[in-house]
Amino acid sequence: MKRQIEIFTAGCPVCEPVVQLVKETAGKDCEITLHNLSEQCESKICVSKMKEYGVTRVPAIAVNGKLLNCCTNIKITRDDLVNAGIGSC
């Protein structure tokens, strides 16, 4: 059974090295799907998978339907902005 790898990107220069790293690291038993969120794919499957997996930043990688730990729980919150002084100007 092939390992399903999904890469979520914005199609930008920050994401491209991660895409290349995954492609170089993946073996013959891996199937890679690239979801470029800036293009939002015609069927919108990329957006629904992004929501299903809880992707809050890119690049992000899911393997067999599960977002990797390195890609979870990191998002910008209102508290982060307020603590940085945004909103007090």
N, CA and C atoms as an extended XYZ file, in Angstrom:
267
Properties=species:S:1:pos:R:3:atomname:S:1:resname:S:1:resid:I:1 pbc="F F F"
N         0.841       -1.189        0.000 N   MET     1
C         0.000        0.000        0.000 CA  MET     1
C         0.883        1.249        0.000 C   MET     1
N         0.562        2.166       -0.873 N   LYS     2
C         1.354        3.390       -0.974 CA  LYS     2
C         1.032        4.340        0.168 C   LYS     2
N         2.056        5.029        0.630 N   ARG     3
C         1.886        6.066        1.645 CA  ARG     3
C         1.432        7.330        0.909 C   ARG     3
N         0.339        7.918        1.376 N   GLN     4
C        -0.225        9.116        0.759 CA  GLN     4
C         0.348       10.351        1.432 C   GLN     4
N         1.070       11.159        0.673 N   ILE     5
C         1.659       12.386        1.198 CA  ILE     5
C         0.991       13.561        0.511 C   ILE     5
N         0.465       14.486        1.309 N   GLU     6
C        -0.156       15.694        0.771 CA  GLU     6
C         0.632       16.896        1.267 C   GLU     6
N         1.020       17.744        0.329 N   ILE     7
C         1.778       18.950        0.662 CA  ILE     7
C         0.885       20.150        0.364 C   ILE     7
N         0.691       20.992        1.366 N   PHE     8
C        -0.100       22.218        1.222 CA  PHE     8
C         0.871       23.384        1.093 C   PHE     8
N         0.741       24.157        0.013 N   THR     9
C         1.635       25.276       -0.233 CA  THR     9
C         0.835       26.502       -0.644 C   THR     9
N         1.554       27.614       -0.772 N   ALA    10
C         0.986       28.833       -1.347 CA  ALA    10
C         1.651       29.127       -2.691 C   ALA    10
N         2.420       28.152       -3.176 N   GLY    11
C         3.096       28.333       -4.452 CA  GLY    11
C         4.164       29.414       -4.402 C   GLY    11
N         4.810       29.561       -3.260 N   CYS    12
C         5.761       30.661       -3.065 CA  CYS    12
C         7.180       30.134       -2.859 C   CYS    12
N         8.182       31.024       -2.883 N   PRO    13
C         9.564       30.607       -2.704 CA  PRO    13
C         9.874       30.031       -1.317 C   PRO    13
N         9.067       30.316       -0.328 N   VAL    14
C         9.269       29.740        1.004 CA  VAL    14
C         8.832       28.262        1.003 C   VAL    14
N         7.805       27.949        0.261 N   CYS    15
C         7.268       26.586        0.232 CA  CYS    15
C         8.076       25.656       -0.674 C   CYS    15
N         8.645       26.169       -1.739 N   GLU    16
C         9.294       25.326       -2.739 CA  GLU    16
C        10.400       24.427       -2.182 C   GLU    16
N        11.278       24.920       -1.284 N   PRO    17
C        12.295       24.011       -0.739 CA  PRO    17
C        11.696       22.832        0.032 C   PRO    17
N        10.576       23.038        0.694 N   VAL    18
C         9.924       21.952        1.425 CA  VAL    18
C         9.353       20.933        0.439 C   VAL    18
N         8.764       21.409       -0.634 N   VAL    19
C         8.242       20.511       -1.666 CA  VAL    19
C         9.385       19.663       -2.220 C   VAL    19
N        10.498       20.295       -2.520 N   GLN    20
C        11.655       19.575       -3.054 CA  GLN    20
C        12.184       18.558       -2.044 C   GLN    20
N        12.242       18.937       -0.767 N   LEU    21
C        12.722       18.043        0.281 CA  LEU    21
C        11.845       16.794        0.379 C   LEU    21
N        10.539       16.983        0.335 N   VAL    22
C         9.624       15.841        0.401 CA  VAL    22
C         9.833       14.944       -0.811 C   VAL    22
N         9.927       15.542       -1.993 N   LYS    23
C        10.120       14.751       -3.212 CA  LYS    23
C        11.428       13.975       -3.172 C   LYS    23
N        12.485       14.581       -2.664 N   GLU    24
C        13.784       13.912       -2.577 CA  GLU    24
C        13.788       12.807       -1.523 C   GLU    24
N        13.002       12.984       -0.466 N   THR    25
C        12.991       12.046        0.655 CA  THR    25
C        12.038       10.877        0.418 C   THR    25
N        10.954       11.133       -0.291 N   ALA    26
C         9.921       10.113       -0.504 CA  ALA    26
C        10.475        8.941       -1.303 C   ALA    26
N        10.011        7.757       -0.957 N   GLY    27
C        10.417        6.550       -1.661 CA  GLY    27
C         9.419        6.183       -2.743 C   GLY    27
N         9.681        5.043       -3.370 N   LYS    28
C         8.827        4.587       -4.475 CA  LYS    28
C         7.434        4.191       -4.012 C   LYS    28
N         7.271        3.930       -2.720 N   ASP    29
C         5.961        3.566       -2.189 CA  ASP    29
C         5.190        4.764       -1.654 C   ASP    29
N         5.563        5.944       -2.101 N   CYS    30
C         4.881        7.174       -1.674 CA  CYS    30
C         4.189        7.817       -2.870 C   CYS    30
N         2.984        8.275       -2.627 N   GLU    31
C         2.256        9.037       -3.640 CA  GLU    31
C         2.101       10.462       -3.118 C   GLU    31
N         2.610       11.433       -3.857 N   ILE    32
C         2.620       12.828       -3.410 CA  ILE    32
C         1.550       13.615       -4.162 C   ILE    32
N         0.748       14.337       -3.385 N   THR    33
C        -0.243       15.248       -3.949 CA  THR    33
C         0.091       16.649       -3.473 C   THR    33
N         0.184       17.576       -4.388 N   LEU    34
C         0.498       18.966       -4.070 CA  LEU    34
C        -0.787       19.780       -4.108 C   LEU    34
N        -1.087       20.471       -3.005 N   HIS    35
C        -2.260       21.345       -2.925 CA  HIS    35
C        -1.761       22.788       -2.854 C   HIS    35
N        -1.852       23.513       -3.959 N   ASN    36
C        -1.461       24.915       -3.990 CA  ASN    36
C        -2.681       25.738       -3.593 C   ASN    36
N        -2.708       26.195       -2.366 N   LEU    37
C        -3.886       26.890       -1.833 CA  LEU    37
C        -4.117       28.249       -2.475 C   LEU    37
N        -3.083       28.842       -3.056 N   SER    38
C        -3.287       30.137       -3.713 CA  SER    38
C        -4.100       29.972       -4.995 C   SER    38
N        -4.077       28.772       -5.579 N   GLU    39
C        -4.878       28.499       -6.771 CA  GLU    39
C        -6.216       27.864       -6.417 C   GLU    39
N        -6.339       27.300       -5.241 N   GLN    40
C        -7.549       26.685       -4.675 CA  GLN    40
C        -8.168       25.599       -5.531 C   GLN    40
N        -7.470       24.991       -6.411 N   CYS    41
C        -7.916       23.896       -7.277 CA  CYS    41
C        -9.392       24.012       -7.674 C   CYS    41
N        -9.673       23.546       -8.841 N   GLU    42
C       -11.007       23.700       -9.417 CA  GLU    42
C       -12.107       23.073       -8.568 C   GLU    42
N       -11.852       21.891       -8.017 N   SER    43
C       -12.875       21.181       -7.239 CA  SER    43
C       -12.975       21.667       -5.789 C   SER    43
N       -12.035       22.515       -5.371 N   LYS    44
C       -11.960       23.021       -3.991 CA  LYS    44
C       -11.619       21.929       -2.980 C   LYS    44
N       -11.190       20.753       -3.451 N   ILE    45
C       -10.816       19.669       -2.534 CA  ILE    45
C        -9.658       20.093       -1.650 C   ILE    45
N        -8.754       20.904       -2.202 N   CYS    46
C        -7.602       21.338       -1.418 CA  CYS    46
C        -8.040       22.168       -0.210 C   CYS    46
N        -9.047       22.997       -0.394 N   VAL    47
C        -9.537       23.835        0.705 CA  VAL    47
C       -10.266       22.977        1.739 C   VAL    47
N       -11.065       22.021        1.283 N   SER    48
C       -11.773       21.170        2.243 CA  SER    48
C       -10.794       20.290        3.017 C   SER    48
N        -9.752       19.787        2.360 N   LYS    49
C        -8.738       18.993        3.066 CA  LYS    49
C        -7.949       19.862        4.036 C   LYS    49
N        -7.665       21.088        3.654 N   MET    50
C        -6.968       22.019        4.533 CA  MET    50
C        -7.760       22.181        5.838 C   MET    50
N        -9.054       22.366        5.721 N   LYS    51
C        -9.918       22.519        6.896 CA  LYS    51
C       -10.014       21.213        7.681 C   LYS    51
N       -10.172       20.105        6.977 N   GLU    52
C       -10.288       18.797        7.627 CA  GLU    52
C        -9.048       18.467        8.461 C   GLU    52
N        -7.859       18.767        7.920 N   TYR    53
C        -6.613       18.449        8.607 CA  TYR    53
C        -6.206       19.509        9.624 C   TYR    53
N        -6.835       20.681        9.569 N   GLY    54
C        -6.486       21.750       10.499 CA  GLY    54
C        -5.245       22.527       10.103 C   GLY    54
N        -4.998       22.639        8.803 N   VAL    55
C        -3.842       23.397        8.320 CA  VAL    55
C        -4.068       24.872        8.607 C   VAL    55
N        -3.123       25.486        9.343 N   THR    56
C        -3.231       26.912        9.667 CA  THR    56
C        -2.048       27.716        9.142 C   THR    56
N        -1.097       27.017        8.538 N   ARG    57
C         0.048       27.709        7.947 CA  ARG    57
C         0.625       26.813        6.856 C   ARG    57
N         1.348       27.410        5.957 N   VAL    58
C         1.992       26.662        4.885 CA  VAL    58
C         3.476       26.983        4.843 C   VAL    58
N         4.318       26.072        4.399 N   PRO    59
C         3.945       24.760        3.924 CA  PRO    59
C         3.545       23.836        5.063 C   PRO    59
N         2.692       22.882        4.740 N   ALA    60
C         2.250       21.879        5.705 CA  ALA    60
C         2.185       20.533        4.984 C   ALA    60
N         2.390       19.459        5.743 N   ILE    61
C         2.438       18.124        5.162 CA  ILE    61
C         1.544       17.191        5.968 C   ILE    61
N         0.736       16.425        5.247 N   ALA    62
C        -0.081       15.377        5.856 CA  ALA    62
C         0.347       14.039        5.260 C   ALA    62
N         0.427       13.022        6.104 N   VAL    63
C         0.761       11.677        5.656 CA  VAL    63
C        -0.384       10.751        6.057 C   VAL    63
N        -0.905       10.071        5.062 N   ASN    64
C        -2.045        9.157        5.271 CA  ASN    64
C        -3.183        9.834        6.029 C   ASN    64
N        -3.483       11.066        5.653 N   GLY    65
C        -4.629       11.785        6.215 CA  GLY    65
C        -4.402       12.443        7.558 C   GLY    65
N        -3.156       12.488        8.029 N   LYS    66
C        -2.868       13.103        9.327 CA  LYS    66
C        -1.779       14.159        9.171 C   LYS    66
N        -2.076       15.352        9.658 N   LEU    67
C        -1.119       16.444        9.609 CA  LEU    67
C         0.072       16.122       10.507 C   LEU    67
N         1.284       16.317        9.999 N   LEU    68
C         2.474       16.049       10.797 CA  LEU    68
C         2.530       16.967       12.008 C   LEU    68
N         3.072       16.487       13.104 N   ASN    69
C         3.171       17.277       14.338 CA  ASN    69
C         3.873       18.607       14.125 C   ASN    69
N         4.869       18.629       13.254 N   CYS    70
C         5.605       19.874       13.012 CA  CYS    70
C         4.737       20.932       12.333 C   CYS    70
N         3.567       20.549       11.862 N   CYS    71
C         2.699       21.464       11.123 CA  CYS    71
C         1.430       21.835       11.886 C   CYS    71
N         1.352       21.478       13.171 N   THR    72
C         0.126       21.726       13.935 CA  THR    72
C         0.330       22.815       14.986 C   THR    72
N        -0.792       23.322       15.457 N   ASN    73
C        -0.835       24.245       16.597 CA  ASN    73
C         0.021       25.497       16.457 C   ASN    73
N         0.267       25.916       15.266 N   ILE    74
C         1.011       27.164       15.101 CA  ILE    74
C         0.187       28.075       14.199 C   ILE    74
N        -0.482       29.006       14.822 N   LYS    75
C        -1.238       29.981       14.045 CA  LYS    75
C        -1.183       31.322       14.765 C   LYS    75
N        -1.405       32.351       14.015 N   ILE    76
C        -1.408       33.703       14.573 CA  ILE    76
C        -2.780       33.955       15.191 C   ILE    76
N        -2.784       34.431       16.420 N   THR    77
C        -4.042       34.724       17.103 CA  THR    77
C        -4.164       36.228       17.358 C   THR    77
N        -5.352       36.651       17.713 N   ARG    78
C        -5.588       38.050       18.063 CA  ARG    78
C        -4.722       38.439       19.261 C   ARG    78
N        -4.599       37.534       20.231 N   ASP    79
C        -3.758       37.806       21.398 CA  ASP    79
C        -2.310       38.074       20.997 C   ASP    79
N        -1.801       37.289       20.037 N   ASP    80
C        -0.438       37.519       19.554 CA  ASP    80
C        -0.289       38.934       19.005 C   ASP    80
N        -1.274       39.365       18.230 N   LEU    81
C        -1.219       40.703       17.623 CA  LEU    81
C        -1.295       41.792       18.678 C   LEU    81
N        -2.232       41.648       19.608 N   VAL    82
C        -2.390       42.643       20.675 CA  VAL    82
C        -1.123       42.707       21.531 C   VAL    82
N        -0.562       41.550       21.869 N   ASN    83
C         0.670       41.517       22.672 CA  ASN    83
C         1.842       42.168       21.954 C   ASN    83
N         1.785       42.208       20.626 N   ALA    84
C         2.845       42.849       19.841 CA  ALA    84
C         2.582       44.346       19.670 C   ALA    84
N         1.472       44.822       20.227 N   GLY    85
C         1.157       46.249       20.153 CA  GLY    85
C         0.282       46.643       18.979 C   GLY    85
N        -0.142       45.672       18.198 N   ILE    86
C        -1.021       45.988       17.075 CA  ILE    86
C        -2.409       46.256       17.616 C   ILE    86
N        -2.981       47.335       17.215 N   GLY    87
C        -4.295       47.728       17.696 CA  GLY    87
C        -4.227       48.855       18.704 C   GLY    87
N        -3.025       49.144       19.192 N   SER    88
C        -2.893       50.229       20.154 CA  SER    88
C        -2.407       51.515       19.486 C   SER    88
N        -2.279       51.503       18.157 N   CYS    89
C        -1.804       52.696       17.459 CA  CYS    89
C        -2.960       53.514       16.928 C   CYS    89
